[in-house]
Coordinates of C-alpha atoms in Angstrom, one line a residue:
L1 CA 0.0 0.0 0.0
L2 CA 2.9 2.4 0.6
R3 CA 4.3 1.5 -2.8
L4 CA 0.9 2.0 -4.3
S5 CA 0.7 5.5 -2.9
A6 CA 4.1 6.4 -4.4
G7 CA 3.1 5.0 -7.8
K8 CA 5.7 2.2 -7.6
V9 CA 3.4 -0.8 -8.4
A10 CA 4.2 -1.8 -12.0
N11 CA 1.4 -1.8 -14.6
L12 CA -1.4 -1.3 -12.0
R13 CA -2.8 1.8 -13.6
L14 CA -3.4 -0.1 -16.9
F15 CA -6.0 -2.2 -15.1
E16 CA -7.4 0.2 -12.5
P17 CA -6.2 3.8 -12.5
D18 CA -8.1 4.8 -9.4
L19 CA -6.5 2.3 -7.0
Q20 CA -3.6 4.6 -6.1
K21 CA -5.9 7.3 -5.0
L22 CA -8.4 5.0 -3.3
Y23 CA -6.1 2.7 -1.4
G24 CA -2.6 4.0 -1.4
V25 CA -1.2 4.8 2.0
N26 CA 1.0 7.8 2.4
L27 CA 3.3 7.3 5.4
H28 CA 3.3 10.9 6.5
A29 CA -0.5 11.3 6.2
A30 CA -1.0 8.0 8.1
N31 CA 1.2 9.1 11.0
L32 CA -0.5 12.4 11.1
E33 CA -3.9 10.7 11.4
L34 CA -2.7 8.4 14.2
A35 CA -1.0 11.3 16.0
T36 CA -4.2 13.4 15.7
S37 CA -6.4 10.5 17.1
C38 CA -4.0 9.8 20.0
I39 CA -3.7 13.4 21.0
A40 CA -7.5 13.9 20.9
F41 CA -8.0 10.8 23.0
L42 CA -5.4 11.7 25.6
G43 CA -6.9 15.2 25.9
L44 CA -10.5 14.1 26.6
A45 CA -12.1 15.9 29.5
D46 CA -12.4 12.6 31.4
F47 CA -8.6 12.4 31.6
D48 CA -8.2 16.1 32.3
N49 CA -10.5 15.9 35.3
N50 CA -9.2 12.7 36.8
R51 CA -5.9 11.1 37.7
M52 CA -5.7 7.8 35.8
L53 CA -3.2 5.6 37.4
D54 CA -4.9 4.9 40.7
E55 CA -5.5 1.4 41.9
N56 CA -9.0 1.3 40.3
V57 CA -8.2 3.1 37.0
S58 CA -11.3 5.1 37.9
A59 CA -11.3 7.4 34.9
F60 CA -12.0 4.5 32.6
N61 CA -15.2 3.5 34.4
E62 CA -17.3 5.3 31.8
L63 CA -15.6 5.9 28.5
P64 CA -17.1 8.6 26.2
G65 CA -19.4 7.4 23.4
V66 CA -20.1 3.9 24.8
T67 CA -23.3 2.5 23.5
E68 CA -25.0 -0.9 23.6
D69 CA -23.6 -1.8 20.2
S70 CA -20.1 -0.5 20.7
P71 CA -17.2 -3.1 20.9
W72 CA -16.4 -2.2 24.5
F73 CA -20.0 -2.6 25.6
L74 CA -20.4 -6.0 23.8
M75 CA -17.1 -7.3 25.3
R76 CA -18.1 -6.2 28.8
R77 CA -21.5 -7.8 28.4
A78 CA -19.9 -11.0 27.1
T79 CA -17.5 -11.0 30.1
T80 CA -20.5 -10.5 32.4
D81 CA -22.4 -13.4 30.8
S82 CA -19.4 -15.7 31.1
L83 CA -19.0 -14.8 34.8
S84 CA -22.6 -15.7 35.6
E85 CA -22.5 -18.9 33.6
N86 CA -19.1 -20.1 35.0
P87 CA -18.8 -19.9 38.8
R88 CA -15.1 -20.8 38.5
V89 CA -14.4 -17.4 37.1
S90 CA -13.7 -15.1 40.0
S91 CA -14.8 -11.4 40.3
N92 CA -11.1 -10.5 40.4
D93 CA -10.6 -12.1 36.9
F94 CA -13.6 -10.1 35.7
S95 CA -12.2 -6.8 37.1
S96 CA -8.8 -7.5 35.6
T97 CA -10.3 -8.2 32.2
L98 CA -12.3 -5.0 32.2
T99 CA -9.2 -3.0 33.2
D100 CA -7.2 -4.6 30.4
L101 CA -9.9 -3.7 27.9
K102 CA -10.2 -0.2 29.1
A103 CA -6.6 0.8 29.3
Y104 CA -5.3 -0.7 26.0
F105 CA -5.7 2.3 23.7
Y106 CA -4.7 4.7 26.4
E107 CA -1.4 2.9 26.8
Y108 CA -0.8 2.9 23.1
S109 CA -1.7 6.6 22.7
A110 CA 0.5 7.6 25.7
S111 CA 3.4 5.6 24.4
Y112 CA 3.3 6.5 20.7
W113 CA 1.6 9.9 20.1
T114 CA 5.0 11.6 20.0
S115 CA 6.4 9.0 17.5
H116 CA 3.5 9.5 15.2
L117 CA 3.7 13.3 15.4
R118 CA 7.5 13.2 14.7
A119 CA 6.9 11.1 11.6
S120 CA 4.1 13.3 10.2
G121 CA 6.2 15.0 7.6
K122 CA 6.8 18.7 7.0
F123 CA 3.3 20.0 7.6
V124 CA 1.3 19.5 10.7
P125 CA -2.0 21.6 11.1
R126 CA -1.8 24.2 13.8
Q127 CA -4.9 22.8 15.4
V128 CA -3.1 19.6 16.1
L129 CA -0.1 21.5 17.5
E130 CA -2.4 23.5 19.8
S131 CA -4.0 20.3 21.0
A132 CA -0.5 18.9 21.7
I133 CA 0.4 22.0 23.7
R134 CA -2.7 21.6 25.8
L135 CA -1.8 18.0 26.3
T136 CA 1.7 19.0 27.6
H137 CA 0.6 22.0 29.7
R138 CA 2.5 22.1 33.0
N139 CA 0.8 20.6 36.1
S140 CA -2.3 19.4 34.1
N141 CA -3.9 16.0 34.8
C142 CA -3.6 15.2 31.0
L143 CA 0.2 15.7 31.2
T144 CA 0.5 13.7 34.4
N145 CA -1.7 10.9 33.1
W146 CA 0.0 10.2 29.8
S147 CA 3.5 10.8 31.1
D148 CA 3.0 8.4 34.0
Q149 CA 1.7 5.8 31.6
Y150 CA 4.6 6.4 29.2
R151 CA 7.1 5.8 32.0
L152 CA 5.3 2.6 33.0
A153 CA 5.3 1.2 29.4
S154 CA 8.6 2.6 28.1
R155 CA 11.6 0.5 27.4
E156 CA 13.8 3.4 26.4
L157 CA 17.2 3.8 28.2
V158 CA 16.6 7.5 28.9
T159 CA 13.9 8.2 31.4
L160 CA 11.3 10.8 30.6
P161 CA 12.0 14.0 32.6
S162 CA 9.9 14.7 35.6
D163 CA 9.5 18.4 35.1
L164 CA 7.6 18.6 31.8
E165 CA 6.0 21.4 29.8
P166 CA 5.6 21.8 26.0
L167 CA 9.1 22.9 25.1
I168 CA 10.7 20.2 27.2
V169 CA 8.5 17.5 25.7
A170 CA 9.3 18.8 22.2
A171 CA 13.1 18.7 22.9
F172 CA 13.0 15.3 24.5
F173 CA 11.0 13.6 21.7
G174 CA 12.4 15.6 18.8
L175 CA 9.1 17.3 17.9
I176 CA 10.3 20.1 15.7
H177 CA 6.8 21.2 14.7
L178 CA 5.8 21.6 18.4
A179 CA 9.1 23.4 19.3
N180 CA 8.6 25.9 16.5
E181 CA 5.0 26.5 17.5
V182 CA 5.9 27.1 21.1
L183 CA 8.9 29.3 20.4
D184 CA 7.1 31.4 17.7
N185 CA 3.7 31.8 19.2
Y186 CA 3.8 31.0 23.0
A187 CA 6.5 33.3 24.2
S188 CA 6.4 33.7 28.0
E189 CA 8.6 34.0 31.0
L190 CA 8.1 30.3 31.7
Q191 CA 9.2 29.3 28.2
K192 CA 12.2 31.6 28.5
Q193 CA 13.2 29.7 31.7
S194 CA 12.6 26.4 29.9
K195 CA 14.8 27.0 26.9
P196 CA 18.2 26.2 28.6
L197 CA 16.8 22.9 29.9
A198 CA 15.2 22.1 26.5
L199 CA 18.6 22.7 24.8
S200 CA 20.2 20.2 27.1
W201 CA 17.6 17.6 26.4
A202 CA 17.7 18.2 22.7
C203 CA 21.5 17.6 22.8
R204 CA 21.1 14.6 25.1
M205 CA 18.6 13.0 22.7
G206 CA 20.5 13.9 19.5
H207 CA 17.8 16.2 18.0
V208 CA 20.0 18.5 15.8
D209 CA 17.1 20.4 14.2
I210 CA 15.6 21.4 17.6
T211 CA 19.1 22.3 18.9
K212 CA 19.5 24.7 15.9
T213 CA 16.1 26.2 16.5
L214 CA 16.7 26.8 20.2
L215 CA 20.0 28.5 19.5
A216 CA 18.4 30.6 16.8
H217 CA 15.9 31.8 19.4
G218 CA 18.7 33.0 21.7
T219 CA 19.0 30.1 24.1
P220 CA 22.3 30.3 26.1
V221 CA 24.7 27.7 25.0
S222 CA 25.6 26.9 28.6
G223 CA 22.1 25.4 29.0
A224 CA 21.4 23.3 32.1
W225 CA 23.0 20.0 33.1
V226 CA 20.9 16.8 32.5
E227 CA 22.1 13.3 33.5
G228 CA 25.5 14.6 34.4
G229 CA 26.2 16.5 31.2
S230 CA 25.9 20.0 29.7
P231 CA 24.6 20.6 26.1
I232 CA 28.2 20.8 24.7
S233 CA 29.3 17.7 26.5
W234 CA 26.3 15.7 25.2
A235 CA 26.9 17.0 21.7
C236 CA 30.5 15.9 21.9
A237 CA 29.6 12.5 23.3
S238 CA 27.3 12.0 20.3

């Protein structure tokens, strides 16, 4: 499907000229669609009003848009039926099954929204970037929820920083679109204070484009130390 989108499937147009337009998958567009969906899901009011990772995963008790014919409702009803029909199935098993069902897409979104956004190509709609900024707003439940989930699921060697805000998130994950939006349109004293730390994380993670952008916006080259190194020491190490 990727080759179809790029017109690299031999002789296909001779048989069906519309296949490329109908079914070709553009990698950048696909990543943008996934990023948009993940960001929208993580930013739902349910997750902004509730802390997620308590022992009962309480914010998942009533997902938005659940109807009697939705997959979640049908699976919950099937699980309930099996529990009533089979006395050997414990209520703990039932509770665990529901929790697994409810948290699956949240875990995926929290783990990969940044990867999809980074792979979205040169153009990302400003509306998506504004949603990402709201998702990374300092001290919000949305930020706390997805970042806690990311830390639980991540297998990366470098731990996600604890003191997060939009520019730090952009520098850590290499989100150049987000960094440019913040630096160009969200100037504040807080962002000014964050730039040295963002430069250090950009160098630590090897994101050259964000390093250049931060320097172009007057960020001091001394930066701030992260994981035992300054921006220059991390750049030299890499």
